[in-house]
Amino acid sequence: MIPFNKPYVTGKEISYIKEVIASEKIASNGKFMAKCEHFFMERYGFKLALLTTSCTTALEMAALLIDIKPGDEIIVPSYTYVSTSNVFEKLGGKVVFIDANVEFPNIDPEKIEGLITDNTKAIVPMHYAGVSCDMKRIMEIAVRHQLYVIEDAAMSIDNTYESNYIGSLGHFAAFSFHETKNISCGEGGLLVVNDPKFIERAEILRDKGTNRKLFLKGAVDKYEWVDIGGSFAPNEITAAYLFSQLEKLDFIQKKRLEIWKTYTSEFENIKSSIVEIPKIPAHSKSNGHGFFIVCNSKEIRDSLIAFMAKKDIQITFHYQALHQSKYYLEHNQAISLPNAEHFSNGLVRFPLYTDLQIQNVKQICGELREFLRKFSM
Ligand SMILES: *Cc1c(COP(=O)(O)O)cnc(C)c1O
């Protein structure tokens, strides 16, 4: 059986975790957390990188930092994971869904301005499969209308928009280290703060609304309750696991990109009128997060999934467009976003993980060819 995903194990996890246990410091704010955060700031030039318990909590922190209040509107893709939207909804914000591009699931920046009102506070571009949205256009619109940009970079580790790293252009960015992402620690995330005016408050918010960080640095003589906040920092065991993955990041990325390139080149020879591979925009590239195709209809997609399952290959659909979700429809009028709906019905993702063998990728593509042959007969 070829699974859709398999978490990669570097072999160093256990020894680092043993080190943490022996240190008798297993809560947050330890040595491995500092090492991970330093790694991200150093390698990607992020102003501040804060480990969090998930990408969802990193997005939640960004929403708290920009003070989302009832009545505020936030422009969010419909084709995304629930968290991109839910963290704003939870604070009483009104999510305004934007459609995807025709060619690729990222948001279409040309549709942003039509959705901006006096209440709009932020735009949340999500970089699908790790491929960057058109950040130049998005930032230009955001600056003109004085909006915050929070990048949902959950899948986008180690990738670029033109010559900038993903996560370095928005006011904030949130990454995920869930077991399905390129590097993982089971559940984990990262909040990037690029706007210096939020740096001090971000650290307070992560630490239950206290100024403990300043206390630890010796800047204040006692620590106390100074703001709202939550318990958003992971423990040191999680950070140790994550650090072992960061040390192997280049290796992981190389392997994943090899797999992605094999899929892509195998696909170049597949001519089909019922499936297509979305074109990666020129301003970005793949970071080997995922390989996916889009079927013309839900029926074709479902029969492809069933066909592959019979061959012991697990392929999987992705997001339900959020404007068609139960929650949204219980609280709002139905709207139509044709491109998001198209990806919601037709998109299917293929196995891609660090240990996947190239020969398996070729086998999968062979099965796909067989499916397409049978289907068009
Ligand atoms: C995985 C993912 C998330 C959620 O990440 P967690 O770390 O599980 O909270 C959010 N947004 C997108 C686009 C994702 O792919």
CSV table of C-alpha atoms and ligand atoms in Angstrom, one decimal:
chain,number,residue,atom,x,y,z
A,1,MET,CA,0.0,0.0,0.0
A,2,ILE,CA,1.3,3.5,-0.9
A,3,PRO,CA,-0.1,5.9,1.6
A,4,PHE,CA,-0.8,9.5,0.8
A,5,ASN,CA,1.6,10.7,3.6
A,6,LYS,CA,4.2,9.3,5.9
A,7,PRO,CA,5.9,11.5,8.5
A,8,TYR,CA,9.7,11.5,8.0
A,9,VAL,CA,11.8,10.5,10.9
A,10,THR,CA,15.4,11.8,11.0
A,11,GLY,CA,16.7,9.5,13.7
A,12,LYS,CA,17.8,12.3,16.0
A,13,GLU,CA,14.4,12.9,17.6
A,14,ILE,CA,14.8,10.4,20.4
A,15,SER,CA,18.3,11.6,21.5
A,16,TYR,CA,17.2,15.3,21.6
A,17,ILE,CA,14.1,14.4,23.5
A,18,LYS,CA,16.2,12.4,26.0
A,19,GLU,CA,18.4,15.5,26.4
A,20,VAL,CA,15.3,17.5,27.2
A,21,ILE,CA,14.1,15.0,29.8
A,22,ALA,CA,17.6,14.9,31.4
A,23,SER,CA,17.7,18.7,31.5
A,24,GLU,CA,14.5,18.7,33.7
A,25,LYS,CA,13.3,21.7,31.7
A,26,ILE,CA,10.4,20.4,29.6
A,27,ALA,CA,8.0,23.4,29.5
A,28,SER,CA,8.4,26.1,26.9
A,29,ASN,CA,11.1,28.8,26.5
A,30,GLY,CA,13.9,26.3,26.6
A,31,LYS,CA,17.1,25.7,24.6
A,32,PHE,CA,15.5,23.9,21.6
A,33,MET,CA,12.7,26.5,21.2
A,34,ALA,CA,15.4,29.1,21.0
A,35,LYS,CA,17.4,27.1,18.5
A,36,CYS,CA,14.4,26.6,16.2
A,37,GLU,CA,13.4,30.2,16.3
A,38,HIS,CA,17.0,31.3,15.7
A,39,PHE,CA,17.1,29.0,12.7
A,40,PHE,CA,14.0,30.6,11.1
A,41,MET,CA,15.1,34.2,11.7
A,42,GLU,CA,18.6,33.5,10.4
A,43,ARG,CA,17.7,31.5,7.3
A,44,TYR,CA,14.7,33.4,6.1
A,45,GLY,CA,15.3,36.9,7.5
A,46,PHE,CA,12.1,37.0,9.5
A,47,LYS,CA,12.1,39.8,12.1
A,48,LEU,CA,10.6,37.7,14.8
A,49,ALA,CA,9.8,33.9,14.7
A,50,LEU,CA,7.8,32.5,17.5
A,51,LEU,CA,7.1,28.7,17.8
A,52,THR,CA,3.4,28.0,18.5
A,53,THR,CA,1.4,24.9,19.2
A,54,SER,CA,0.0,24.9,15.6
A,55,CYS,CA,-0.5,27.1,12.5
A,56,THR,CA,-4.0,27.6,13.7
A,57,THR,CA,-2.9,29.2,17.0
A,58,ALA,CA,-0.3,31.3,15.1
A,59,LEU,CA,-3.2,32.6,12.9
A,60,GLU,CA,-5.2,33.2,16.1
A,61,MET,CA,-2.4,35.2,17.6
A,62,ALA,CA,-2.2,37.3,14.5
A,63,ALA,CA,-5.9,38.0,14.7
A,64,LEU,CA,-5.6,39.0,18.4
A,65,LEU,CA,-2.6,41.2,17.6
A,66,ILE,CA,-4.5,43.2,15.0
A,67,ASP,CA,-7.4,43.5,17.4
A,68,ILE,CA,-10.1,41.8,15.4
A,69,LYS,CA,-13.5,42.9,16.8
A,70,PRO,CA,-17.1,42.3,15.9
A,71,GLY,CA,-17.9,44.1,12.7
A,72,ASP,CA,-14.3,43.9,11.3
A,73,GLU,CA,-14.2,42.3,7.8
A,74,ILE,CA,-11.4,40.0,6.8
A,75,ILE,CA,-10.8,38.9,3.1
A,76,VAL,CA,-10.1,35.2,3.2
A,77,PRO,CA,-9.9,32.6,0.4
A,78,SER,CA,-12.8,30.2,0.2
A,79,TYR,CA,-10.5,27.4,-1.1
A,80,THR,CA,-8.5,26.9,2.1
A,81,TYR,CA,-8.4,25.0,5.4
A,82,VAL,CA,-11.0,25.9,8.0
A,83,SER,CA,-8.5,27.6,10.4
A,84,THR,CA,-7.7,30.4,7.9
A,85,SER,CA,-11.3,31.6,8.4
A,86,ASN,CA,-12.3,30.3,11.8
A,87,VAL,CA,-9.7,32.3,13.9
A,88,PHE,CA,-11.4,35.5,12.7
A,89,GLU,CA,-14.9,34.3,13.0
A,90,LYS,CA,-14.2,33.2,16.6
A,91,LEU,CA,-13.4,36.9,17.5
A,92,GLY,CA,-16.6,38.1,15.9
A,93,GLY,CA,-15.0,39.2,12.7
A,94,LYS,CA,-16.9,38.8,9.4
A,95,VAL,CA,-15.1,36.7,6.9
A,96,VAL,CA,-15.5,37.8,3.3
A,97,PHE,CA,-14.6,35.0,0.9
A,98,ILE,CA,-12.6,35.6,-2.3
A,99,ASP,CA,-12.4,33.3,-5.2
A,100,ALA,CA,-9.3,31.5,-6.5
A,101,ASN,CA,-7.6,32.1,-9.8
A,102,VAL,CA,-8.8,30.0,-12.8
A,103,GLU,CA,-5.4,28.3,-13.3
A,104,PHE,CA,-4.2,27.8,-9.7
A,105,PRO,CA,-6.0,27.6,-6.3
A,106,ASN,CA,-4.4,30.8,-4.9
A,107,ILE,CA,-6.5,33.9,-4.5
A,108,ASP,CA,-7.0,36.1,-7.5
A,109,PRO,CA,-5.7,39.6,-6.4
A,110,GLU,CA,-7.8,41.3,-9.0
A,111,LYS,CA,-10.9,40.4,-7.0
A,112,ILE,CA,-9.7,42.0,-3.7
A,113,GLU,CA,-10.6,45.6,-4.3
A,114,GLY,CA,-14.2,44.8,-5.1
A,115,LEU,CA,-14.6,43.3,-1.7
A,116,ILE,CA,-13.0,46.1,0.4
A,117,THR,CA,-15.3,48.2,2.5
A,118,ASP,CA,-14.8,50.7,5.3
A,119,ASN,CA,-14.8,47.8,7.7
A,120,THR,CA,-12.1,45.7,6.0
A,121,LYS,CA,-9.1,45.1,8.3
A,122,ALA,CA,-7.0,42.4,6.7
A,123,ILE,CA,-6.3,40.1,3.8
A,124,VAL,CA,-5.2,36.5,4.4
A,125,PRO,CA,-3.6,35.0,1.3
A,126,MET,CA,-3.0,31.3,1.6
A,127,HIS,CA,-0.2,29.9,-0.5
A,128,TYR,CA,-1.6,26.6,-1.9
A,129,ALA,CA,0.7,23.6,-1.9
A,130,GLY,CA,3.5,25.9,-0.8
A,131,VAL,CA,3.3,28.0,-4.0
A,132,SER,CA,3.2,31.8,-3.4
A,133,CYS,CA,0.3,34.0,-4.1
A,134,ASP,CA,1.0,37.2,-6.1
A,135,MET,CA,2.4,39.0,-3.1
A,136,LYS,CA,3.5,42.2,-4.9
A,137,ARG,CA,0.0,42.9,-6.1
A,138,ILE,CA,-1.5,41.9,-2.7
A,139,MET,CA,0.9,44.1,-0.7
A,140,GLU,CA,0.3,47.0,-3.1
A,141,ILE,CA,-3.5,46.8,-2.5
A,142,ALA,CA,-3.0,46.4,1.2
A,143,VAL,CA,-0.8,49.4,1.5
A,144,ARG,CA,-3.2,51.6,-0.5
A,145,HIS,CA,-6.1,50.6,1.7
A,146,GLN,CA,-4.2,50.4,4.9
A,147,LEU,CA,-4.9,46.7,5.5
A,148,TYR,CA,-2.9,44.1,7.3
A,149,VAL,CA,-1.7,41.0,5.4
A,150,ILE,CA,-1.5,37.7,7.3
A,151,GLU,CA,0.0,35.0,5.2
A,152,ASP,CA,-1.3,31.5,5.7
A,153,ALA,CA,2.0,29.9,4.9
A,154,ALA,CA,1.1,26.5,6.5
A,155,MET,CA,2.5,24.5,3.6
A,156,SER,CA,5.1,27.0,2.4
A,157,ILE,CA,8.3,26.3,4.3
A,158,ASP,CA,11.5,27.1,2.4
A,159,ASN,CA,9.9,28.7,-0.7
A,160,THR,CA,10.1,32.0,-2.4
A,161,TYR,CA,8.0,34.7,-4.1
A,162,GLU,CA,10.4,36.2,-6.7
A,163,SER,CA,13.5,36.7,-4.6
A,164,ASN,CA,11.8,36.9,-1.2
A,165,TYR,CA,11.1,34.1,1.2
A,166,ILE,CA,7.5,33.2,1.6
A,167,GLY,CA,6.5,34.6,5.0
A,168,SER,CA,8.8,37.6,4.9
A,169,LEU,CA,6.4,40.0,3.0
A,170,GLY,CA,3.2,40.1,5.0
A,171,HIS,CA,2.8,41.8,8.4
A,172,PHE,CA,2.5,38.3,9.7
A,173,ALA,CA,2.8,34.8,8.5
A,174,ALA,CA,1.8,31.4,10.0
A,175,PHE,CA,3.5,28.1,9.2
A,176,SER,CA,2.5,24.6,10.2
A,177,PHE,CA,4.5,21.6,11.4
A,178,HIS,CA,1.5,19.2,11.4
A,179,GLU,CA,2.5,15.7,10.5
A,180,THR,CA,1.3,16.2,6.9
A,181,LYS,CA,3.7,19.1,6.2
A,182,ASN,CA,7.3,19.1,4.8
A,183,ILE,CA,8.8,19.3,8.3
A,184,SER,CA,6.8,18.3,11.3
A,185,CYS,CA,6.6,17.7,15.0
A,186,GLY,CA,3.2,16.1,15.1
A,187,GLU,CA,1.4,19.3,15.9
A,188,GLY,CA,3.2,22.6,15.8
A,189,GLY,CA,3.4,26.0,14.2
A,190,LEU,CA,5.3,29.3,13.8
A,191,LEU,CA,4.1,32.9,13.9
A,192,VAL,CA,6.3,35.3,12.0
A,193,VAL,CA,6.0,38.9,12.9
A,194,ASN,CA,7.5,41.2,10.3
A,195,ASP,CA,6.0,44.5,11.4
A,196,PRO,CA,8.3,45.6,14.3
A,197,LYS,CA,5.4,47.4,16.1
A,198,PHE,CA,3.9,44.0,17.0
A,199,ILE,CA,7.0,42.3,18.3
A,200,GLU,CA,6.9,43.0,22.0
A,201,ARG,CA,3.1,42.4,22.2
A,202,ALA,CA,3.4,39.1,20.3
A,203,GLU,CA,5.7,37.7,22.9
A,204,ILE,CA,3.4,38.8,25.7
A,205,LEU,CA,0.3,37.3,24.0
A,206,ARG,CA,2.0,33.9,23.5
A,207,ASP,CA,2.9,33.8,27.2
A,208,LYS,CA,-0.6,34.1,28.7
A,209,GLY,CA,-0.6,37.9,28.6
A,210,THR,CA,2.4,38.2,30.9
A,211,ASN,CA,5.7,40.0,30.4
A,212,ARG,CA,7.7,37.0,31.5
A,213,LYS,CA,10.0,37.3,28.5
A,214,LEU,CA,11.1,40.7,29.7
A,215,PHE,CA,11.5,39.4,33.2
A,216,LEU,CA,13.7,36.5,31.9
A,217,LYS,CA,15.8,39.0,30.1
A,218,GLY,CA,16.2,41.0,33.3
A,219,ALA,CA,14.3,44.0,31.8
A,220,VAL,CA,11.7,44.1,34.6
A,221,ASP,CA,12.1,42.9,38.2
A,222,LYS,CA,8.8,40.9,38.4
A,223,TYR,CA,6.5,39.5,35.8
A,224,GLU,CA,2.8,40.1,35.8
A,225,TRP,CA,-0.4,40.2,33.9
A,226,VAL,CA,-0.1,43.0,31.3
A,227,ASP,CA,-2.4,42.1,28.4
A,228,ILE,CA,-4.8,39.5,27.0
A,229,GLY,CA,-3.1,36.3,25.8
A,230,GLY,CA,-3.1,32.5,25.7
A,231,SER,CA,-1.0,29.5,26.2
A,232,PHE,CA,0.4,29.4,22.6
A,233,ALA,CA,3.9,28.1,23.1
A,234,PRO,CA,4.9,24.4,22.5
A,235,ASN,CA,6.7,22.4,25.1
A,236,GLU,CA,10.4,21.7,24.9
A,237,ILE,CA,9.9,18.0,23.8
A,238,THR,CA,8.0,19.2,20.7
A,239,ALA,CA,10.7,21.8,20.0
A,240,ALA,CA,13.4,19.2,20.3
A,241,TYR,CA,11.6,17.0,17.8
A,242,LEU,CA,11.2,19.9,15.4
A,243,PHE,CA,14.9,20.9,15.7
A,244,SER,CA,16.0,17.4,14.5
A,245,GLN,CA,13.8,18.0,11.4
A,246,LEU,CA,15.3,21.5,10.8
A,247,GLU,CA,18.8,20.1,10.8
A,248,LYS,CA,17.7,17.9,7.9
A,249,LEU,CA,15.6,20.5,6.0
A,250,ASP,CA,17.9,20.7,3.0
A,251,PHE,CA,17.8,16.9,2.6
A,252,ILE,CA,14.0,16.7,3.0
A,253,GLN,CA,13.5,19.5,0.5
A,254,LYS,CA,15.8,17.9,-2.0
A,255,LYS,CA,14.0,14.5,-1.8
A,256,ARG,CA,10.6,16.0,-1.9
A,257,LEU,CA,11.5,18.2,-4.9
A,258,GLU,CA,12.9,15.2,-6.8
A,259,ILE,CA,9.5,13.4,-6.3
A,260,TRP,CA,7.6,16.5,-7.3
A,261,LYS,CA,9.7,16.8,-10.5
A,262,THR,CA,9.3,13.2,-11.3
A,263,TYR,CA,5.5,13.6,-11.1
A,264,THR,CA,5.6,16.7,-13.2
A,265,SER,CA,7.8,15.3,-16.0
A,266,GLU,CA,5.8,12.0,-16.1
A,267,PHE,CA,2.7,14.1,-16.5
A,268,GLU,CA,4.1,16.1,-19.4
A,269,ASN,CA,3.5,13.0,-21.5
A,270,ILE,CA,0.0,12.5,-20.4
A,271,LYS,CA,-2.5,14.1,-22.7
A,272,SER,CA,-6.0,14.1,-21.4
A,273,SER,CA,-9.1,16.1,-21.8
A,274,ILE,CA,-10.5,15.2,-18.4
A,275,VAL,CA,-7.7,16.1,-16.0
A,276,GLU,CA,-5.1,18.9,-15.9
A,277,ILE,CA,-2.2,20.0,-13.8
A,278,PRO,CA,-2.6,23.6,-12.7
A,279,LYS,CA,0.2,25.8,-13.9
A,280,ILE,CA,2.6,27.3,-11.3
A,281,PRO,CA,2.7,31.0,-11.6
A,282,ALA,CA,6.1,32.4,-12.8
A,283,HIS,CA,6.6,34.4,-9.6
A,284,SER,CA,6.9,31.2,-7.5
A,285,LYS,CA,7.9,27.6,-7.7
A,286,SER,CA,7.2,24.3,-5.9
A,287,ASN,CA,8.7,23.6,-2.5
A,288,GLY,CA,7.8,19.9,-3.0
A,289,HIS,CA,4.9,20.1,-0.6
A,290,GLY,CA,2.3,18.5,-2.8
A,291,PHE,CA,1.5,17.2,-6.2
A,292,PHE,CA,-2.1,17.5,-7.4
A,293,ILE,CA,-4.2,17.4,-10.5
A,294,VAL,CA,-7.6,18.7,-11.2
A,295,CYS,CA,-10.3,16.5,-12.7
A,296,ASN,CA,-13.1,18.0,-14.8
A,297,SER,CA,-15.8,16.8,-12.5
A,298,LYS,CA,-16.4,15.4,-9.1
A,299,GLU,CA,-17.6,12.1,-10.7
A,300,ILE,CA,-14.2,11.7,-12.5
A,301,ARG,CA,-12.3,12.6,-9.3
A,302,ASP,CA,-14.2,10.1,-7.2
A,303,SER,CA,-13.8,7.3,-9.7
A,304,LEU,CA,-10.0,8.1,-9.9
A,305,ILE,CA,-9.8,7.9,-6.1
A,306,ALA,CA,-11.7,4.5,-6.1
A,307,PHE,CA,-9.5,3.2,-9.0
A,308,MET,CA,-6.3,4.0,-7.2
A,309,ALA,CA,-7.6,2.6,-3.9
A,310,LYS,CA,-8.1,-0.8,-5.7
A,311,LYS,CA,-4.4,-0.6,-6.7
A,312,ASP,CA,-3.4,0.1,-3.1
A,313,ILE,CA,-2.6,3.7,-3.8
A,314,GLN,CA,-4.0,6.4,-1.5
A,315,ILE,CA,-4.9,9.6,-3.3
A,316,THR,CA,-7.1,12.2,-1.7
A,317,PHE,CA,-9.2,15.2,-2.4
A,318,HIS,CA,-8.6,18.5,-0.5
A,319,TYR,CA,-10.7,21.4,0.8
A,320,GLN,CA,-14.4,21.8,0.6
A,321,ALA,CA,-14.8,25.4,-0.5
A,322,LEU,CA,-15.6,27.2,2.8
A,323,HIS,CA,-18.5,29.2,1.3
A,324,GLN,CA,-20.3,25.9,0.8
A,325,SER,CA,-19.7,24.6,4.3
A,326,LYS,CA,-22.4,23.8,6.8
A,327,TYR,CA,-21.2,26.5,9.2
A,328,TYR,CA,-21.0,29.3,6.6
A,329,LEU,CA,-24.5,28.5,5.1
A,330,GLU,CA,-26.1,28.4,8.6
A,331,HIS,CA,-24.9,32.0,9.1
A,332,ASN,CA,-24.9,33.6,5.6
A,333,GLN,CA,-26.6,33.8,2.3
A,334,ALA,CA,-25.3,31.3,-0.3
A,335,ILE,CA,-22.7,32.8,-2.7
A,336,SER,CA,-21.1,31.5,-5.8
A,337,LEU,CA,-17.3,31.3,-6.3
A,338,PRO,CA,-16.8,29.2,-9.4
A,339,ASN,CA,-13.1,28.6,-9.3
A,340,ALA,CA,-13.0,27.6,-5.6
A,341,GLU,CA,-15.9,25.2,-6.4
A,342,HIS,CA,-14.0,23.8,-9.4
A,343,PHE,CA,-11.0,23.0,-7.2
A,344,SER,CA,-13.3,21.7,-4.4
A,345,ASN,CA,-14.9,19.2,-6.8
A,346,GLY,CA,-12.0,18.2,-9.0
A,347,LEU,CA,-8.7,18.5,-7.1
A,348,VAL,CA,-6.9,15.4,-6.1
A,349,ARG,CA,-3.6,15.0,-4.3
A,350,PHE,CA,-1.0,12.3,-4.9
A,351,PRO,CA,1.3,10.6,-2.4
A,352,LEU,CA,4.3,12.8,-1.7
A,353,TYR,CA,6.6,12.3,1.3
A,354,THR,CA,10.3,12.2,1.9
A,355,ASP,CA,10.7,8.5,1.9
A,356,LEU,CA,8.6,7.8,-1.2
A,357,GLN,CA,10.6,6.0,-3.8
A,358,ILE,CA,10.9,7.3,-7.4
A,359,GLN,CA,9.9,4.0,-8.8
A,360,ASN,CA,6.6,4.2,-6.8
A,361,VAL,CA,6.0,7.6,-8.4
A,362,LYS,CA,6.4,6.1,-11.8
A,363,GLN,CA,4.1,3.2,-10.9
A,364,ILE,CA,1.5,5.7,-9.7
A,365,CYS,CA,1.7,7.7,-13.0
A,366,GLY,CA,1.4,4.4,-14.9
A,367,GLU,CA,-1.8,3.6,-13.1
A,368,LEU,CA,-3.1,7.1,-13.8
A,369,ARG,CA,-2.4,6.5,-17.5
A,370,GLU,CA,-4.3,3.3,-17.4
A,371,PHE,CA,-7.3,5.0,-15.7
A,372,LEU,CA,-7.3,7.8,-18.3
A,373,ARG,CA,-7.2,5.2,-21.1
A,374,LYS,CA,-10.1,3.2,-19.6
A,375,PHE,CA,-12.1,6.3,-18.8
A,376,SER,CA,-11.9,7.8,-22.3
A,377,MET,CA,-12.9,4.4,-23.9
B,1,LIG,C1,-2.3,22.5,7.6
B,1,LIG,C2,-2.9,23.8,7.4
B,1,LIG,C3,-3.4,24.6,8.4
B,1,LIG,C4,-3.5,24.1,9.8
B,1,LIG,O1,-2.3,23.9,10.4
B,1,LIG,P1,-2.2,23.3,11.9
B,1,LIG,O2,-0.8,23.4,12.2
B,1,LIG,O3,-2.8,21.9,11.8
B,1,LIG,O4,-3.1,24.2,12.7
B,1,LIG,C5,-3.9,25.9,8.1
B,1,LIG,N1,-4.0,26.4,6.9
B,1,LIG,C6,-3.5,25.6,5.8
B,1,LIG,C7,-3.5,26.2,4.5
B,1,LIG,C8,-3.0,24.3,6.0
B,1,LIG,O5,-2.6,23.6,5.0
